[in-house]
Coordinates of C-alpha atoms in Angstrom, one line a residue:
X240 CA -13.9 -44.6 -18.2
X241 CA -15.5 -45.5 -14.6
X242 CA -11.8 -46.3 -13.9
X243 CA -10.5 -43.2 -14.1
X244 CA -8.9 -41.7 -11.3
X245 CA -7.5 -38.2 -12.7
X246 CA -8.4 -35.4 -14.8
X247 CA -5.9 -32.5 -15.4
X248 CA -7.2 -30.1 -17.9
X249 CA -6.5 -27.1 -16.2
X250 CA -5.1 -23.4 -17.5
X251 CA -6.9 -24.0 -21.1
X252 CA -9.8 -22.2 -23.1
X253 CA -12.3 -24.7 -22.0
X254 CA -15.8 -22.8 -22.0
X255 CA -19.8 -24.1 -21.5
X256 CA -20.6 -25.9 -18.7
X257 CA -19.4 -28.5 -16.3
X258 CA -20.7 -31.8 -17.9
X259 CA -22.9 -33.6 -15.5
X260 CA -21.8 -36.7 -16.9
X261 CA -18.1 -36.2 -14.8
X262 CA -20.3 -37.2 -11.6
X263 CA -20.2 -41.0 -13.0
X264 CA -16.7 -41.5 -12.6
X265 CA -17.2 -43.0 -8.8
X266 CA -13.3 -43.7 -8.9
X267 CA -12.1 -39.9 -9.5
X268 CA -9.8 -38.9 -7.0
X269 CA -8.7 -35.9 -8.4
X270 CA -10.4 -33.2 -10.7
X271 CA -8.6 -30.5 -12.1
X272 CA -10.7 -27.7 -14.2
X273 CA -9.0 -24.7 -12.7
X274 CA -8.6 -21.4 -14.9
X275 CA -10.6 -21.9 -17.4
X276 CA -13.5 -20.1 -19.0
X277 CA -16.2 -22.3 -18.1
X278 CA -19.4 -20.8 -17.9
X279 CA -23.1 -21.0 -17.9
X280 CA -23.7 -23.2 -15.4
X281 CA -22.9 -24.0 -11.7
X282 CA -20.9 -27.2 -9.9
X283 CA -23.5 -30.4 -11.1
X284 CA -25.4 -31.6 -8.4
X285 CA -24.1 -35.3 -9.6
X286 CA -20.9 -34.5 -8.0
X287 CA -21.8 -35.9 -4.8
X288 CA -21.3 -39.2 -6.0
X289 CA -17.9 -38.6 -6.4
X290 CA -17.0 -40.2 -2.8
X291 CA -14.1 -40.7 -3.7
X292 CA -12.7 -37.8 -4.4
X293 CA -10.2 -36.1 -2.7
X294 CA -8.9 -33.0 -4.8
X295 CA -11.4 -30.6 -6.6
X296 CA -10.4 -27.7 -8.2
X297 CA -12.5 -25.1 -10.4
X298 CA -10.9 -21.9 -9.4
X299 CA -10.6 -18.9 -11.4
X300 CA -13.3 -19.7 -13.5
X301 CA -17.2 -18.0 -13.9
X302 CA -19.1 -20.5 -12.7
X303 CA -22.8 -19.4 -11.2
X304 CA -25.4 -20.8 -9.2
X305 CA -25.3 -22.4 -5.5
X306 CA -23.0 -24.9 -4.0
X307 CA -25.0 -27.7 -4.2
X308 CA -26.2 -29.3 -1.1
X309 CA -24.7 -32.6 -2.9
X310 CA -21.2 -31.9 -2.2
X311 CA -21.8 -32.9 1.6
X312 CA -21.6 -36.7 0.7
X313 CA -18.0 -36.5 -0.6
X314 CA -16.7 -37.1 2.0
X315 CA -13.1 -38.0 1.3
X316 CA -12.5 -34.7 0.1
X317 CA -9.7 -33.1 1.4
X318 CA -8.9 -29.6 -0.9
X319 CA -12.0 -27.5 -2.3
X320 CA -10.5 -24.6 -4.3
X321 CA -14.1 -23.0 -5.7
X322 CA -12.1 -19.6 -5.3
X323 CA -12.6 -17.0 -8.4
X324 CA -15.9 -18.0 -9.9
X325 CA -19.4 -16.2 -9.7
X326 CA -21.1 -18.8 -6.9
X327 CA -24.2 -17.2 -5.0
X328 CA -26.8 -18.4 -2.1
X329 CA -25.4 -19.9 1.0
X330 CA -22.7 -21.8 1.7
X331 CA -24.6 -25.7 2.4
X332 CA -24.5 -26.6 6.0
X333 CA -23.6 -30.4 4.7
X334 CA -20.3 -28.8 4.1
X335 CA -19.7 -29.6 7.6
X336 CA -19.7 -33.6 6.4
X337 CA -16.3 -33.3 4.7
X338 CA -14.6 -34.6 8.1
X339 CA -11.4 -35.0 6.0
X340 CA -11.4 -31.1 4.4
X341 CA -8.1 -29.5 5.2
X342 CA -8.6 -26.6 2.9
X343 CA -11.8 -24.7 2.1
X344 CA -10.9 -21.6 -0.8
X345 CA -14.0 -20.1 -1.7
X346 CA -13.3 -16.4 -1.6
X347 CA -14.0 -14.1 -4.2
X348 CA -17.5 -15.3 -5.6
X349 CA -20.8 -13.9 -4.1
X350 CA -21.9 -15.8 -1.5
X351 CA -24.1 -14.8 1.0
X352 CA -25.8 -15.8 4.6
X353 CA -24.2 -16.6 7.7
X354 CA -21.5 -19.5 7.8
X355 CA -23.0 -22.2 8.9
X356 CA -21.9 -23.8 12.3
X357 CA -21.3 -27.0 10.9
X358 CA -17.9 -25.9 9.8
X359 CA -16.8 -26.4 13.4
X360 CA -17.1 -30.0 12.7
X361 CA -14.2 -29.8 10.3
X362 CA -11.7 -31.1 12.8
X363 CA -8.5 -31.4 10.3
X364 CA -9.6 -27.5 8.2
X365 CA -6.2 -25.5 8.4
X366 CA -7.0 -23.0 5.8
X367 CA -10.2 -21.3 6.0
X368 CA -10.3 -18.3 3.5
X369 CA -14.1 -16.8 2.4
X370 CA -13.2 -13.5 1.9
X371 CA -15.1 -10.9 -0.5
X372 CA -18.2 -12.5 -0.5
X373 CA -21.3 -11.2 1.1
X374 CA -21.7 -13.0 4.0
X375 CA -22.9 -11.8 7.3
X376 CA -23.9 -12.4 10.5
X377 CA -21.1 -13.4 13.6
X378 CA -18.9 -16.0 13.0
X379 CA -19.8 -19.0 15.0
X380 CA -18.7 -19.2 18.5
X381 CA -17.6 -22.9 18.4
X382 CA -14.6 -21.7 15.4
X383 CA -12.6 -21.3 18.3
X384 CA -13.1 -25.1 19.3
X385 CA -10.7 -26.2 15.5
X386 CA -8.1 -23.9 16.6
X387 CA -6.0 -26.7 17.2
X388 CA -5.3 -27.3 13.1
X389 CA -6.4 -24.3 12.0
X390 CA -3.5 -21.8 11.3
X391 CA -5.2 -19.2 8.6
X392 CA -8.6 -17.9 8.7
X393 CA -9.9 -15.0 6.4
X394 CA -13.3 -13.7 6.3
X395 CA -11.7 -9.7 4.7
X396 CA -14.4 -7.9 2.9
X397 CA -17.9 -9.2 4.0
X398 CA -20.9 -8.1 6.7
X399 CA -19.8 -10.0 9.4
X400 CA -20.7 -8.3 12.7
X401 CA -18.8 -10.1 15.5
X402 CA -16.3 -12.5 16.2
X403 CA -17.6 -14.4 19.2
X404 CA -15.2 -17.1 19.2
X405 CA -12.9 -18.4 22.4
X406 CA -10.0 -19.2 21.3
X407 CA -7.9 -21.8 23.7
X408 CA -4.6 -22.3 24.5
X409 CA -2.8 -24.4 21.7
X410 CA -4.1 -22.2 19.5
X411 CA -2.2 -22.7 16.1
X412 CA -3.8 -20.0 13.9
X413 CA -0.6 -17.9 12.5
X414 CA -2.9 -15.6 10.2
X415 CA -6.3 -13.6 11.3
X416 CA -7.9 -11.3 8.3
X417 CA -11.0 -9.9 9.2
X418 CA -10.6 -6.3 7.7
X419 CA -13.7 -4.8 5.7
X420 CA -16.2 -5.8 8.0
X421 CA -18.8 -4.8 10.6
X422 CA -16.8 -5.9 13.5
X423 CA -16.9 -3.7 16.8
X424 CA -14.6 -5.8 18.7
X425 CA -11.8 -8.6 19.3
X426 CA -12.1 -11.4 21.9
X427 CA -9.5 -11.1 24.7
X428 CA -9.4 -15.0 24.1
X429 CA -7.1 -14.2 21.2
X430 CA -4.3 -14.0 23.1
X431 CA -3.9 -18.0 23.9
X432 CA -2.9 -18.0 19.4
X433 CA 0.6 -17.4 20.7
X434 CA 1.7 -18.4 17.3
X435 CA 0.0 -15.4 15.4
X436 CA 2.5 -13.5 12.8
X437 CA -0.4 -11.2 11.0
X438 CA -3.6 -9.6 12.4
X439 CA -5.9 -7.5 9.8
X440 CA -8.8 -6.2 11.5
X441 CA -9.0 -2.5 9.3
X442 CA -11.8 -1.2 7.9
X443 CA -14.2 -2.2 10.7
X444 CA -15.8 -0.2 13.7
X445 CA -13.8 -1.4 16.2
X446 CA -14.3 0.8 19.2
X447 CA -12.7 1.5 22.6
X448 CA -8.2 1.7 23.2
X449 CA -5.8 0.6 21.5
X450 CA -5.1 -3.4 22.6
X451 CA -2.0 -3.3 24.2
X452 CA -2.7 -7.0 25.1
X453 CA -1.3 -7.8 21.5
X454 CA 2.0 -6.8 22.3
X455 CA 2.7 -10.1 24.0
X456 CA 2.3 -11.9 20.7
X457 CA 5.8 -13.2 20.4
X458 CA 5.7 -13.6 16.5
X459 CA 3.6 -10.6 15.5
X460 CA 4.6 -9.0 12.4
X461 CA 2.1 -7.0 10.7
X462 CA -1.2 -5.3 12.5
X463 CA -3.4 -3.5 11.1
X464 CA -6.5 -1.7 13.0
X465 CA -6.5 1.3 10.5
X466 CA -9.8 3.1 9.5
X467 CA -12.0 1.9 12.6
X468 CA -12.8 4.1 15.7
X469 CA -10.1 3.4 18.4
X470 CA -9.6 6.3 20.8
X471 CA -7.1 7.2 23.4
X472 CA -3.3 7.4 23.9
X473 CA -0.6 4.7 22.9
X474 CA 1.3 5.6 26.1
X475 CA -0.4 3.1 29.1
X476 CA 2.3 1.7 31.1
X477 CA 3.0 -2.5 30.4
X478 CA 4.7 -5.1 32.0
X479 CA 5.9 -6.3 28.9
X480 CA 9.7 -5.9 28.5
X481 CA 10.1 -6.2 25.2
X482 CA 6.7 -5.2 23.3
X483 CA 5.7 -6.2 19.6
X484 CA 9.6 -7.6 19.8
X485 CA 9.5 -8.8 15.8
X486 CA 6.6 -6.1 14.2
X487 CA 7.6 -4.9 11.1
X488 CA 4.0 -3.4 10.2
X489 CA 1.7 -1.3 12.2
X490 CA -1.0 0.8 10.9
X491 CA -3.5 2.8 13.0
X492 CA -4.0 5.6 10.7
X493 CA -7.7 6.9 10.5
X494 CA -8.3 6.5 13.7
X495 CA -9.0 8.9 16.5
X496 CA -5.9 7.9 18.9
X497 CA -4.4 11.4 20.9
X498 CA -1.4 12.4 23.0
X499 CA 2.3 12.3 22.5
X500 CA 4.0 9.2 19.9
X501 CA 4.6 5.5 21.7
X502 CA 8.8 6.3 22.1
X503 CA 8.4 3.2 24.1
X504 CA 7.8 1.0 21.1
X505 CA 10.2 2.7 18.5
X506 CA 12.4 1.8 21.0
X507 CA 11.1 -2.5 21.3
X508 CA 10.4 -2.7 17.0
X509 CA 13.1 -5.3 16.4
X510 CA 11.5 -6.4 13.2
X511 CA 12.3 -2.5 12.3
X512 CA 15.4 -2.2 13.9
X513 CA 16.7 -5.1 12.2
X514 CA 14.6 -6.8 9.7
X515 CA 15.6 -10.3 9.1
X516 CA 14.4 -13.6 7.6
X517 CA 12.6 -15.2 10.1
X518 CA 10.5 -18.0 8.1
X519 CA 10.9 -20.8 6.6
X520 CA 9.7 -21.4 3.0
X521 CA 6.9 -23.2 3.3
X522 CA 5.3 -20.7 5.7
X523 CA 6.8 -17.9 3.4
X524 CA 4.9 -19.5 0.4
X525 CA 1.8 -19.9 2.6
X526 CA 1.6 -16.4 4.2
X527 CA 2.6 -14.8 0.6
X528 CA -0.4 -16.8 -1.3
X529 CA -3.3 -16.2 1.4
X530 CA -2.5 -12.7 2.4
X531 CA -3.6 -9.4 0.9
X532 CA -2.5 -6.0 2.9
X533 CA -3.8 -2.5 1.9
X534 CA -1.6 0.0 2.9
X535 CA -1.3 3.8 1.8
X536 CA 2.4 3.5 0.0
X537 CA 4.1 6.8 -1.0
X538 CA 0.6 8.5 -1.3
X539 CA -1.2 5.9 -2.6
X540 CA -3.9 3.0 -1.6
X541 CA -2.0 0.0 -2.6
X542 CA -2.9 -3.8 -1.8
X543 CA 0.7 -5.6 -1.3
X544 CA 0.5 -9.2 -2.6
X545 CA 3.6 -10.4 -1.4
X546 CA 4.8 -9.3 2.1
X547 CA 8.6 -9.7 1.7
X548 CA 10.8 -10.5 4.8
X549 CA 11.8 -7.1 4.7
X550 CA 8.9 -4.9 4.5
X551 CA 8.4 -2.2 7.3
X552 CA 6.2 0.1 7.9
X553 CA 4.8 3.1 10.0
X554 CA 1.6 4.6 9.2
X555 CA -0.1 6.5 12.4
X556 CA -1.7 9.1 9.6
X557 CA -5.0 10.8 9.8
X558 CA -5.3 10.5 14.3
X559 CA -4.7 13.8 16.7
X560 CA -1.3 12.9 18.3
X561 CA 0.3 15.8 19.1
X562 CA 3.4 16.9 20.4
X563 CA 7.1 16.1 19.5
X564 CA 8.4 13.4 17.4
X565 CA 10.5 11.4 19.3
X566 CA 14.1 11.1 18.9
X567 CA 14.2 7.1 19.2
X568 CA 12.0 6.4 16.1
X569 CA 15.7 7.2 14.2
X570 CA 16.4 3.9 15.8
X571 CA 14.4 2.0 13.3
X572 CA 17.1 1.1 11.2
X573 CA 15.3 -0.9 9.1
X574 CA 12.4 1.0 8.6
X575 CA 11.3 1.9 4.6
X576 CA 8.1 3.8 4.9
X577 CA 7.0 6.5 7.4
X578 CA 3.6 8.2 7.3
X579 CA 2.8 10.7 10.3
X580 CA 0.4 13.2 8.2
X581 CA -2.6 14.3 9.3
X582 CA -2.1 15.1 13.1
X583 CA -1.1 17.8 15.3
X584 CA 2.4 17.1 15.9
X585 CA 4.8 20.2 17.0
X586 CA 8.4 21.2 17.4
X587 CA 11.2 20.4 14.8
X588 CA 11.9 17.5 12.8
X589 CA 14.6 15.1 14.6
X590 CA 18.4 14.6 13.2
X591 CA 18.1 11.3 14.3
X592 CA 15.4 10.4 11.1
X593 CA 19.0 10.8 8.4
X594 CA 20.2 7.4 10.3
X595 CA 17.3 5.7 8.8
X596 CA 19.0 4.6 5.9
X597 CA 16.9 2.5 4.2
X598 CA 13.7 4.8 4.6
X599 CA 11.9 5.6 0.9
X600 CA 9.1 7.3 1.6
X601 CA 8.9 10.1 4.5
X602 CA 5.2 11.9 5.1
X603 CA 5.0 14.5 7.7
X604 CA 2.7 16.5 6.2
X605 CA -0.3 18.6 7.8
X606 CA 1.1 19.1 11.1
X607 CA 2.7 21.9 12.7
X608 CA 6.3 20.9 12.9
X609 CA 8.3 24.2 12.9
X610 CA 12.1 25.0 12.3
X611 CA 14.6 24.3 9.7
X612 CA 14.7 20.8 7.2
X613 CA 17.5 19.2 8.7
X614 CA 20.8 18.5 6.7
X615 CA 21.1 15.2 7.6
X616 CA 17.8 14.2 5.5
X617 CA 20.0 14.2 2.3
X618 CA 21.7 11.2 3.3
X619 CA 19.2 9.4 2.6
X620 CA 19.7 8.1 -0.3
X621 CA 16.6 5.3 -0.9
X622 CA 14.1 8.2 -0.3
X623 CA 12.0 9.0 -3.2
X624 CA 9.0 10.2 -2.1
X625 CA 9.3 13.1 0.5
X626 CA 6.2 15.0 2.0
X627 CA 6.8 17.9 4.2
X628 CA 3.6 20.1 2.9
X629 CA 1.7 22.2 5.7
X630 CA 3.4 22.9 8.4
X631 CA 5.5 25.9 10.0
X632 CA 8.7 24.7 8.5
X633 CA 11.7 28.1 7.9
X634 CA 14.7 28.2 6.1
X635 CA 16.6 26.9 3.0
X636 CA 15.4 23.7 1.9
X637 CA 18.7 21.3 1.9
X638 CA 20.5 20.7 -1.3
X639 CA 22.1 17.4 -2.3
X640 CA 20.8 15.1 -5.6
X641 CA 18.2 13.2 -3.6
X642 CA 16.3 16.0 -2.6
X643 CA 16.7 17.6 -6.8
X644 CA 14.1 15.0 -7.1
X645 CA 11.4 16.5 -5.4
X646 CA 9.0 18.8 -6.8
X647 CA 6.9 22.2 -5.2
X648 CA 4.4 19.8 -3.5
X649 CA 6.6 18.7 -1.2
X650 CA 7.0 21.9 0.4
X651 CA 3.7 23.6 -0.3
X652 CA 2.0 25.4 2.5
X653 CA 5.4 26.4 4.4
X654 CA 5.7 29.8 3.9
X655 CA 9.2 30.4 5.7
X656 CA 10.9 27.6 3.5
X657 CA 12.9 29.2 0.8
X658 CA 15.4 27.4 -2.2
X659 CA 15.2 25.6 -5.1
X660 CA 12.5 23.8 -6.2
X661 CA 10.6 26.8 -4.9
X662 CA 10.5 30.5 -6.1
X663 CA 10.8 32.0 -3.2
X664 CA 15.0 32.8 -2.7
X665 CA 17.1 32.0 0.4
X666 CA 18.4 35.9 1.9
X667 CA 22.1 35.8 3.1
X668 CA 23.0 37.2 7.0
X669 CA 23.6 40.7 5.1
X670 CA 19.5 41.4 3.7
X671 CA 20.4 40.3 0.1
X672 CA 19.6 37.5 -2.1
X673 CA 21.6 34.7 -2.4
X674 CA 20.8 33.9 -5.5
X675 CA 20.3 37.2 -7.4
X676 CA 17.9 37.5 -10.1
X677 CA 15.1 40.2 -11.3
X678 CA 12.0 40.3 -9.6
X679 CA 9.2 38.0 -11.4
X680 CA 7.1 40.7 -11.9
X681 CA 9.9 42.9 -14.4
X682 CA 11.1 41.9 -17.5
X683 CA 14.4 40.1 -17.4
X684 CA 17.2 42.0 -18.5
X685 CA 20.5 41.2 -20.4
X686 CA 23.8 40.5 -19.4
X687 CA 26.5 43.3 -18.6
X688 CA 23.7 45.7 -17.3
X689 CA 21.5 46.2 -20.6
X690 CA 18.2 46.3 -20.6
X691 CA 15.7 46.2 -23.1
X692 CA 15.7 49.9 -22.5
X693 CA 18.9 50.6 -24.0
X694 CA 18.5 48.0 -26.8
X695 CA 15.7 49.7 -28.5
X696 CA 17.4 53.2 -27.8
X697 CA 20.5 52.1 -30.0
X698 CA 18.3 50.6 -32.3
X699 CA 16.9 53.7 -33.3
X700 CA 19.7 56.1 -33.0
X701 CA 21.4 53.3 -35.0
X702 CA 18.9 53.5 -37.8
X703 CA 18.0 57.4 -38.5
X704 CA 22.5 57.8 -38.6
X705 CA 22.0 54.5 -41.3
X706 CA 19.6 55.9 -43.2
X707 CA 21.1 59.5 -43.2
X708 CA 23.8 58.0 -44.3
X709 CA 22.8 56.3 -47.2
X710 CA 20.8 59.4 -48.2
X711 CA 24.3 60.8 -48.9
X712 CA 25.8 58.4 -50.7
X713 CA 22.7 58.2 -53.4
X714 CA 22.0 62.0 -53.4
X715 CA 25.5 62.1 -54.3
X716 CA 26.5 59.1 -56.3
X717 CA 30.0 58.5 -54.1
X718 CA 31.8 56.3 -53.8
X719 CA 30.1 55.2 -57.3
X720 CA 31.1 51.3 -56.6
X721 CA 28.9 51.0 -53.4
X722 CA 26.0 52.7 -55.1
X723 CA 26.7 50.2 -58.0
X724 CA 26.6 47.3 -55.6
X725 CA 23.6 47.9 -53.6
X726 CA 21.3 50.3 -56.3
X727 CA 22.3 48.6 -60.1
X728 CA 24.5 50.2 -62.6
X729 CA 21.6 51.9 -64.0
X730 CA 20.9 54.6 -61.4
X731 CA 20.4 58.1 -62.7
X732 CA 22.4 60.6 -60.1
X733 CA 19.8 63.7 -60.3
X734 CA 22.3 66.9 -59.8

């Protein structure tokens, strides 16, 4: 069928290899063998006299072996989805021959080497996603010279070492993931991709402050520099009016950042203090598909697929910031989760956190916040995960239905806290309990004053006067029709 311009035999149970034979059709323009189970065999070498082919897609399959060196002469291709398969060795250099290649998908497979710098010649590449591979090495310098098309580029999970890249002004990138890597720094040069909305650069060993250049990204919404080594305070002094003006993620947590909380930016969040729909759908779609975020989530590690409009979060765990939490971060109307644990913090936990209405998940433990749990918490009715373990925190722990919810472990370790869920029982003004009940350590007793005590006391009296009794009535046969009932009409009376 040489004049055969599609196949479409995607999402079935297709297994065994890719049949060389395919590479024949010299007319295909599009090739479709996505999700599938083939097997046993890697992309035929005999593809590259497909030249007219403009749309191949194997994804989600378990194909093996190396890209072969082959797939340079296609050179109308436009979309090479290879994402999801077992591919190995080096990405070819001759890749860099597609000129008309607008997306290159070839994350999750095994892939290993440096990225060759003839992917700089790919002059039209917008999407650029190689993640969780094992690739290594710095990422060419001359990446920054495609900036003009490209708008996502994801290299998450590998060995790469540096980003060395100048990025120039008209930069049109709009998604950087480079979390899970070696990395030890960002280029200043970052700053001309004015049309950034998420940076992911966790997991690395990033060293030195934290980059208050970023808050002049106009469009920022989610960064993430959790789990590298930045060091220092959040509290330099900027020109910038309005910092970080639509964030609605930032994670630093695992770092080694001191001093007091930013008040200046809880303040500036706008994305947290009013979280709106700010894309359009196309760049909804896009950002959803192409972007994974790890985030610790109401105790847990959790990967969020789909970054809603609405998302927020705070996570500044696991640092050494110390001091007071400020009263502005009850600004943050907007705001859902809220991790502080892990630091040093003192004084008493802020009213101002009950006007956060929409908050779900509140950690503050392992810190040394001090005084009473205030009132104003149990207004908040989307909160379901609560952690106030390990601190100095006194007094009766604030009743309402939201906070029935929680168990011991979000109190544990407070040893002036008192009140249901806990054991321990809240004293009134005069010394005694105000809840009264036996001490844990006694037996309990029964109502109207009796205790077991008295129980087994009547018991016994109760029995030797029964038995006494009854004695009587056999010994002397009287009345005769109780001894009848309970003994038999045949009882001899002895006199």
């Amino acid at each position: 069928m040489t004049s055969l311009r599609r196949i479409g035999l995607e999402e079935n149970n297709l297994t065994g290899p890719i049949p060389k034979e395919l590479g024949s059709l010299v007319n295909l323009w599009e090739l479709q063998l996505k999700e599938n189970y083939l097997i046993n065999g890697s992309i035929p070498k005999e593809f590259g006299n497909l030249t007219s082919l403009s749309y191949l897609l194997l994804y989600s399959n378990k194909l093996t072996g190396h890209i072969p060196k082959e797939i340079g002469s296609m050179t109308a291709m436009r979309m090479l989805l290879l994402q999801g398969n077992n591919l190995n060795g080096p990405i070819p250099s001759t890749i860099g021959n597609m000129s008309e290649l607008t997306t290159l998908l070839l994350f999750q497979n095994k892939l290993s080497g440096e990225i060759p710098s003839s992917i700089c010649n790919l002059r039209l590449l917008s999407l650029l996603h190689v993640a969780d591979n094992h690739l290594e090495g710095p990422i060419p310098k001359c990446l920054g010279n495609i900036n003009s098309s490209l708008w996502l580029l994801n290299l998450g999970g590998n060995q790469i070492t540096a980003l060395q890249s100048t990025f120039a002004e008209g930069c049109s990138l709009q998604a950087l993931t480079l979390n899970g890597n070696k990395l030890e720094g960002i280029p200043h040069s970052l700053i001309n991709c004015q049309r950034l909305q998420s940076i992911d650069v966790g997991d690395n060993e990033i060293r030195g402050a934290f980059p208050f250049w970023m808050e002049r990204f106009p469009q920022l919404r989610v960064l993430i520099l959790r789990s590298n080594k930045l060091n220092g305070t959040m509290l330099e002094a900027s020109k910038t009016e309005h910092p970080f003006p639509k964030l609605q993620v930032l994670d630093i947590a695992r770092n080694d950042f001191v001093g007091s909380l930013p008040d200046r930016y809880f303040k500036n969040f706008g994305g947290m203090i009013d979280a709106k729909e700010n894309l359009t759908r196309d760049e909804k779609d896009a950002l959803q598909e192409f972007i994974d975020l790890s985030f610790t989530l109401k105790g847990l590690d959790q990967t969020l697929r789909t970054l809603l409009d609405t998302f927020t979060t705070i996570d500044f765990s696991s640092n050494k910031f110390s001091g007071n939490i400020p009263v502005s971060i009850g600004t943050l109307n907007s705001l859902r989760y809220l991790n502080l644990s892990h630091n040093t913090l003192t004084g008493q936990i802020p009213v101002s956190l009950g006007n956060i209405s929409l908050l779900e998940s509140l950690d503050l433990s392992w810190n040394r916040l001090g005084g009473k749990i205030p009132s104003d918490l149990t207004g908040l009715t989307f909160l379901s995960k609560l952690n106030l373990s390990m601190n100095n925190l006194v007094g009766q722990i604030p009743q309402s239905t939201q906070f029935s919810t929680f168990q011991n472990d979000s109190y544990v370790g407070n040893l002036g806290l008192c009140g249901v869920p806990l054991t321990k029982q809240c004293e009134t003004t005069d010394g005694k309990p105000m809840f009264p009940q036996e001490d844990e350590d006694k037996e309990s007793g029964f109502i109207d004053g009796f205790g077991w005590q008295s129980v087994v006391m009547g018991y016994g009296c109760g029995c030797i006067v029964g038995i006494g009794i009854g004695y009587m009535f056999v010994r002397s046969g009287r009345p005769r029709w109780l001894v009848d009932f309970f003994f038999g009409m045949d009882i001899v009376i002895v006199r």
